[in-house]
Amino acid sequence: MNLHHIGAQHSILNHFIAESRDRHIQADRMRFRKNMERIGEILGYELSKTLSYHNKSIATPLGAKNVPLVTDEIVICSILRAGIPFHNGLLNYFDHAENAFISAYRHHTGNDDDFEIVVEYLSSPSLEGKTLLLADPMLATGQSLIAVYEALKKLGTPSEIHLLAVIGAQAGIARVKEHFPTDTHLWIAAIDDELNDKGYIVPGLGDAGDLAYGTKLQH
Ligand code: URA
């Protein structure tokens, strides 16, 4: 797997990550969603440098200019519900992309620390020969991404897979690396060392879905 840790370089991206983590600033849901979106835009821009391009002649009012344009047929797929603002950021830049949505939630089987990933809702175009951007803001255990990838397999084989995450835990990254094809790219804003016993990233930022949309009842 090709790991691209974008936050490791100094850039304005780190301001958006810092605001998303900060317990005082993140309490403003609109700002939290905006920061997820801005991080999606930046990671999308970085990954765009690895896509395929062909020159197209563009007619201006004064002449013509060859401009290299992306030829990949892109499908952005994100995991409900935390992935929605991140998805919007990617779609701001890949505005002609097709879109897929899939639900994956943690079903607690007994105690709080023990859960399985349940995939229920799936809406997607064909993925055959396309460039799949699979977005999950919090790459914690890696179980959701793997469960989603298994569910997407019936929709065709993408020619390229780009995984995108805002924060990833080392353990989740290692697990995903084992499961996805070796030429998969992972674009990640920040990497944290630990997971707690509930499978949350530490220090992470908390529950991205709740921060974006409010708390929910457990089921
Ligand atoms: N999902 C979240 O929203 N946060 C985590 O830390 C892990 C999974």
mmCIF file of C-alpha atoms and ligand atoms in Angstrom:
data_model
loop_
_atom_site.group_PDB
_atom_site.id
_atom_site.type_symbol
_atom_site.label_atom_id
_atom_site.label_comp_id
_atom_site.label_asym_id
_atom_site.label_seq_id
_atom_site.Cartn_x
_atom_site.Cartn_y
_atom_site.Cartn_z
ATOM 1 C CA MET A 1 0.000 0.000 0.000
ATOM 2 C CA ASN A 2 1.182 3.524 -0.793
ATOM 3 C CA LEU A 3 0.830 5.637 2.342
ATOM 4 C CA HIS A 4 0.630 9.428 1.895
ATOM 5 C CA HIS A 5 0.754 11.137 5.299
ATOM 6 C CA ILE A 6 -0.062 14.667 4.185
ATOM 7 C CA GLY A 7 -0.102 16.275 7.653
ATOM 8 C CA ALA A 8 3.542 15.273 8.139
ATOM 9 C CA GLN A 9 4.502 18.278 5.995
ATOM 10 C CA HIS A 10 3.921 21.810 7.278
ATOM 11 C CA SER A 11 0.835 23.262 5.656
ATOM 12 C CA ILE A 12 -2.453 24.957 6.519
ATOM 13 C CA LEU A 13 -3.951 21.432 6.690
ATOM 14 C CA ASN A 14 -2.615 21.171 10.242
ATOM 15 C CA HIS A 15 -4.778 24.134 11.323
ATOM 16 C CA PHE A 16 -7.890 22.304 10.164
ATOM 17 C CA ILE A 17 -6.815 19.111 11.947
ATOM 18 C CA ALA A 18 -6.028 21.066 15.117
ATOM 19 C CA GLU A 19 -9.463 22.715 15.089
ATOM 20 C CA SER A 20 -11.158 19.350 14.525
ATOM 21 C CA ARG A 21 -9.345 17.878 17.530
ATOM 22 C CA ASP A 22 -9.719 20.849 19.889
ATOM 23 C CA ARG A 23 -12.535 20.055 22.337
ATOM 24 C CA HIS A 24 -13.612 23.695 22.550
ATOM 25 C CA ILE A 25 -13.576 24.488 18.840
ATOM 26 C CA GLN A 26 -15.023 21.131 17.724
ATOM 27 C CA ALA A 27 -18.169 21.815 19.817
ATOM 28 C CA ASP A 28 -19.219 24.189 17.017
ATOM 29 C CA ARG A 29 -20.762 21.590 14.685
ATOM 30 C CA MET A 30 -20.873 23.833 11.668
ATOM 31 C CA ARG A 31 -17.158 24.545 12.009
ATOM 32 C CA PHE A 32 -16.416 20.844 12.584
ATOM 33 C CA ARG A 33 -18.249 19.902 9.374
ATOM 34 C CA LYS A 34 -16.456 22.694 7.517
ATOM 35 C CA ASN A 35 -13.079 21.435 8.713
ATOM 36 C CA MET A 36 -13.900 17.862 7.597
ATOM 37 C CA GLU A 37 -14.854 19.319 4.222
ATOM 38 C CA ARG A 38 -11.667 21.401 3.975
ATOM 39 C CA ILE A 39 -9.531 18.361 4.827
ATOM 40 C CA GLY A 40 -11.389 16.395 2.110
ATOM 41 C CA GLU A 41 -10.553 19.146 -0.385
ATOM 42 C CA ILE A 42 -6.860 19.118 0.493
ATOM 43 C CA LEU A 43 -6.493 15.330 0.390
ATOM 44 C CA GLY A 44 -8.428 15.295 -2.899
ATOM 45 C CA TYR A 45 -6.071 17.897 -4.338
ATOM 46 C CA GLU A 46 -3.023 15.881 -3.245
ATOM 47 C CA LEU A 47 -4.355 12.637 -4.738
ATOM 48 C CA SER A 48 -5.273 14.422 -7.976
ATOM 49 C CA LYS A 49 -1.534 14.648 -8.690
ATOM 50 C CA THR A 50 -1.415 10.849 -9.158
ATOM 51 C CA LEU A 51 -4.376 10.548 -11.593
ATOM 52 C CA SER A 52 -4.203 10.185 -15.397
ATOM 53 C CA TYR A 53 -4.368 13.262 -17.607
ATOM 54 C CA HIS A 54 -4.773 14.085 -21.265
ATOM 55 C CA ASN A 55 -4.372 17.424 -23.018
ATOM 56 C CA LYS A 56 -7.525 19.158 -24.111
ATOM 57 C CA SER A 57 -7.599 22.283 -26.226
ATOM 58 C CA ILE A 58 -9.614 24.961 -24.446
ATOM 59 C CA ALA A 59 -10.989 27.854 -26.457
ATOM 60 C CA THR A 60 -10.574 31.171 -24.667
ATOM 61 C CA PRO A 61 -12.040 34.428 -26.004
ATOM 62 C CA LEU A 62 -8.572 35.181 -27.439
ATOM 63 C CA GLY A 63 -7.242 31.811 -28.644
ATOM 64 C CA ALA A 64 -6.725 28.197 -27.644
ATOM 65 C CA LYS A 65 -4.656 26.579 -24.901
ATOM 66 C CA ASN A 66 -3.847 22.920 -24.250
ATOM 67 C CA VAL A 67 -4.668 22.029 -20.652
ATOM 68 C CA PRO A 68 -4.010 18.613 -19.041
ATOM 69 C CA LEU A 69 -7.306 17.305 -17.623
ATOM 70 C CA VAL A 70 -8.111 14.240 -15.514
ATOM 71 C CA THR A 71 -9.307 11.236 -17.527
ATOM 72 C CA ASP A 72 -10.102 8.920 -14.597
ATOM 73 C CA GLU A 73 -13.757 8.046 -14.115
ATOM 74 C CA ILE A 74 -14.025 8.768 -10.416
ATOM 75 C CA VAL A 75 -16.491 7.315 -7.929
ATOM 76 C CA ILE A 76 -16.439 8.839 -4.435
ATOM 77 C CA CYS A 77 -17.797 6.417 -1.857
ATOM 78 C CA SER A 78 -18.225 7.352 1.751
ATOM 79 C CA ILE A 79 -19.419 5.684 4.861
ATOM 80 C CA LEU A 80 -22.518 7.106 6.523
ATOM 81 C CA ARG A 81 -22.870 9.205 8.461
ATOM 82 C CA ALA A 82 -19.529 10.637 9.590
ATOM 83 C CA GLY A 83 -18.201 10.577 6.024
ATOM 84 C CA ILE A 84 -20.704 13.088 4.588
ATOM 85 C CA PRO A 85 -18.801 16.388 5.176
ATOM 86 C CA PHE A 86 -15.544 14.720 4.096
ATOM 87 C CA HIS A 87 -17.347 13.429 0.978
ATOM 88 C CA ASN A 88 -18.585 16.948 0.203
ATOM 89 C CA GLY A 89 -15.005 18.232 0.321
ATOM 90 C CA LEU A 90 -13.890 15.632 -2.231
ATOM 91 C CA LEU A 91 -16.905 16.382 -4.408
ATOM 92 C CA ASN A 92 -16.095 20.118 -4.332
ATOM 93 C CA TYR A 93 -12.948 19.316 -6.322
ATOM 94 C CA PHE A 94 -14.022 16.207 -8.286
ATOM 95 C CA ASP A 95 -17.310 17.820 -9.202
ATOM 96 C CA HIS A 96 -18.016 15.409 -12.091
ATOM 97 C CA ALA A 97 -17.497 12.295 -9.959
ATOM 98 C CA GLU A 98 -20.150 9.656 -9.463
ATOM 99 C CA ASN A 99 -21.130 8.980 -5.868
ATOM 100 C CA ALA A 100 -21.729 5.970 -3.672
ATOM 101 C CA PHE A 101 -22.952 5.818 -0.093
ATOM 102 C CA ILE A 102 -22.807 2.893 2.259
ATOM 103 C CA SER A 103 -23.806 2.521 5.871
ATOM 104 C CA ALA A 104 -21.568 0.764 8.362
ATOM 105 C CA TYR A 105 -22.147 0.903 12.060
ATOM 106 C CA ARG A 106 -20.726 -0.761 15.122
ATOM 107 C CA HIS A 107 -23.178 -3.258 16.571
ATOM 108 C CA HIS A 108 -22.225 -3.967 20.181
ATOM 109 C CA THR A 109 -22.739 -7.665 20.730
ATOM 110 C CA GLY A 110 -22.387 -7.817 24.494
ATOM 111 C CA ASN A 111 -20.266 -5.373 26.384
ATOM 112 C CA ASP A 112 -19.183 -1.986 25.052
ATOM 113 C CA ASP A 113 -15.750 -3.138 23.972
ATOM 114 C CA ASP A 114 -16.987 -5.881 21.669
ATOM 115 C CA PHE A 115 -18.587 -4.970 18.353
ATOM 116 C CA GLU A 116 -19.154 -6.179 14.820
ATOM 117 C CA ILE A 117 -19.545 -3.961 11.755
ATOM 118 C CA VAL A 118 -22.995 -4.111 10.161
ATOM 119 C CA VAL A 119 -23.290 -2.945 6.541
ATOM 120 C CA GLU A 120 -26.905 -2.270 5.525
ATOM 121 C CA TYR A 121 -27.535 0.515 3.028
ATOM 122 C CA LEU A 122 -25.649 0.655 -0.264
ATOM 123 C CA SER A 123 -26.246 2.981 -3.189
ATOM 124 C CA SER A 124 -23.546 2.915 -5.865
ATOM 125 C CA PRO A 125 -22.922 3.050 -9.605
ATOM 126 C CA SER A 126 -20.818 0.317 -11.258
ATOM 127 C CA LEU A 127 -17.198 0.415 -10.083
ATOM 128 C CA GLU A 128 -15.832 -1.585 -13.026
ATOM 129 C CA GLY A 129 -12.660 0.039 -14.368
ATOM 130 C CA LYS A 130 -13.268 3.214 -12.349
ATOM 131 C CA THR A 131 -11.091 5.078 -9.848
ATOM 132 C CA LEU A 132 -12.602 4.492 -6.431
ATOM 133 C CA LEU A 133 -12.116 7.105 -3.703
ATOM 134 C CA LEU A 134 -13.211 5.394 -0.494
ATOM 135 C CA ALA A 135 -13.541 7.930 2.303
ATOM 136 C CA ASP A 136 -13.754 7.166 6.004
ATOM 137 C CA PRO A 137 -12.731 10.103 8.241
ATOM 138 C CA MET A 138 -11.711 7.964 11.227
ATOM 139 C CA LEU A 139 -9.595 4.919 10.338
ATOM 140 C CA ALA A 140 -9.639 3.297 13.774
ATOM 141 C CA THR A 141 -9.611 -0.514 13.718
ATOM 142 C CA GLY A 142 -9.916 -0.667 9.921
ATOM 143 C CA GLN A 143 -12.917 -3.012 10.285
ATOM 144 C CA SER A 144 -15.411 -0.609 8.654
ATOM 145 C CA LEU A 145 -13.241 0.006 5.601
ATOM 146 C CA ILE A 146 -12.682 -3.715 5.157
ATOM 147 C CA ALA A 147 -16.393 -4.576 5.589
ATOM 148 C CA VAL A 148 -17.336 -1.841 3.110
ATOM 149 C CA TYR A 149 -14.735 -3.007 0.597
ATOM 150 C CA GLU A 150 -16.135 -6.553 0.771
ATOM 151 C CA ALA A 151 -19.676 -5.222 0.177
ATOM 152 C CA LEU A 152 -18.510 -3.111 -2.794
ATOM 153 C CA LYS A 153 -16.854 -6.055 -4.574
ATOM 154 C CA LYS A 154 -20.136 -7.107 -6.210
ATOM 155 C CA LEU A 155 -20.264 -3.756 -8.054
ATOM 156 C CA GLY A 156 -17.183 -4.437 -10.199
ATOM 157 C CA THR A 157 -13.417 -4.154 -9.958
ATOM 158 C CA PRO A 158 -12.041 -0.603 -9.778
ATOM 159 C CA SER A 159 -8.869 0.085 -11.757
ATOM 160 C CA GLU A 160 -7.472 2.076 -8.823
ATOM 161 C CA ILE A 161 -8.372 2.423 -5.166
ATOM 162 C CA HIS A 162 -7.625 5.504 -3.069
ATOM 163 C CA LEU A 163 -8.537 5.340 0.617
ATOM 164 C CA LEU A 164 -8.917 8.655 2.427
ATOM 165 C CA ALA A 165 -8.957 9.338 6.145
ATOM 166 C CA VAL A 166 -8.657 12.373 8.388
ATOM 167 C CA ILE A 167 -7.070 10.530 11.332
ATOM 168 C CA GLY A 168 -5.818 6.948 11.352
ATOM 169 C CA ALA A 169 -4.509 4.725 14.121
ATOM 170 C CA GLN A 170 -1.362 2.731 13.432
ATOM 171 C CA ALA A 171 -3.190 -0.563 14.116
ATOM 172 C CA GLY A 172 -6.006 0.237 11.676
ATOM 173 C CA ILE A 173 -3.575 1.304 8.972
ATOM 174 C CA ALA A 174 -1.676 -1.980 9.378
ATOM 175 C CA ARG A 175 -4.907 -3.994 9.128
ATOM 176 C CA VAL A 176 -6.103 -2.165 6.015
ATOM 177 C CA LYS A 177 -2.668 -2.619 4.451
ATOM 178 C CA GLU A 178 -3.014 -6.397 4.795
ATOM 179 C CA HIS A 179 -6.490 -6.498 3.276
ATOM 180 C CA PHE A 180 -6.457 -4.142 0.269
ATOM 181 C CA PRO A 181 -4.596 -4.729 -3.026
ATOM 182 C CA THR A 182 -0.914 -3.743 -2.782
ATOM 183 C CA ASP A 183 -1.253 -0.853 -5.252
ATOM 184 C CA THR A 184 -3.943 0.843 -3.103
ATOM 185 C CA HIS A 185 -3.169 4.410 -2.012
ATOM 186 C CA LEU A 186 -3.985 5.695 1.472
ATOM 187 C CA TRP A 187 -4.211 9.497 1.831
ATOM 188 C CA ILE A 188 -4.280 10.485 5.439
ATOM 189 C CA ALA A 189 -4.117 13.824 7.221
ATOM 190 C CA ALA A 190 -2.856 12.624 10.636
ATOM 191 C CA ILE A 191 -1.682 9.390 12.268
ATOM 192 C CA ASP A 192 -2.139 8.611 15.985
ATOM 193 C CA ASP A 193 -0.504 5.802 17.924
ATOM 194 C CA GLU A 194 -3.278 4.309 19.989
ATOM 195 C CA LEU A 195 -6.791 2.874 20.111
ATOM 196 C CA ASN A 196 -8.672 2.652 23.387
ATOM 197 C CA ASP A 197 -10.570 -0.469 24.474
ATOM 198 C CA LYS A 198 -13.714 0.828 22.748
ATOM 199 C CA GLY A 199 -11.893 1.083 19.424
ATOM 200 C CA TYR A 200 -11.655 4.895 19.481
ATOM 201 C CA ILE A 201 -8.530 6.667 18.285
ATOM 202 C CA VAL A 202 -6.445 8.263 21.066
ATOM 203 C CA PRO A 203 -5.967 11.197 21.173
ATOM 204 C CA GLY A 204 -8.045 11.345 17.961
ATOM 205 C CA LEU A 205 -10.944 13.770 18.103
ATOM 206 C CA GLY A 206 -13.872 11.809 19.537
ATOM 207 C CA ASP A 207 -16.906 10.581 17.600
ATOM 208 C CA ALA A 208 -16.817 12.272 14.195
ATOM 209 C CA GLY A 209 -20.466 11.427 13.426
ATOM 210 C CA ASP A 210 -21.716 12.928 16.688
ATOM 211 C CA LEU A 211 -19.500 15.990 16.287
ATOM 212 C CA ALA A 212 -20.861 16.622 12.791
ATOM 213 C CA TYR A 213 -24.516 15.774 13.402
ATOM 214 C CA GLY A 214 -25.235 15.383 17.135
ATOM 215 C CA THR A 215 -25.530 12.374 19.404
ATOM 216 C CA LYS A 216 -27.634 9.351 18.523
ATOM 217 C CA LEU A 217 -29.369 6.550 20.411
ATOM 218 C CA GLN A 218 -27.356 3.324 20.592
ATOM 219 C CA HIS A 219 -28.846 0.215 19.003
HETATM 220 N N1 URA B 1 -15.041 6.655 14.789
HETATM 221 C C1 URA B 1 -14.943 7.890 15.324
HETATM 222 O O1 URA B 1 -15.778 8.750 15.036
HETATM 223 N N2 URA B 1 -13.914 8.165 16.145
HETATM 224 C C2 URA B 1 -12.977 7.254 16.460
HETATM 225 O O2 URA B 1 -12.062 7.568 17.216
HETATM 226 C C3 URA B 1 -13.100 5.968 15.903
HETATM 227 C C4 URA B 1 -14.142 5.697 15.058
#
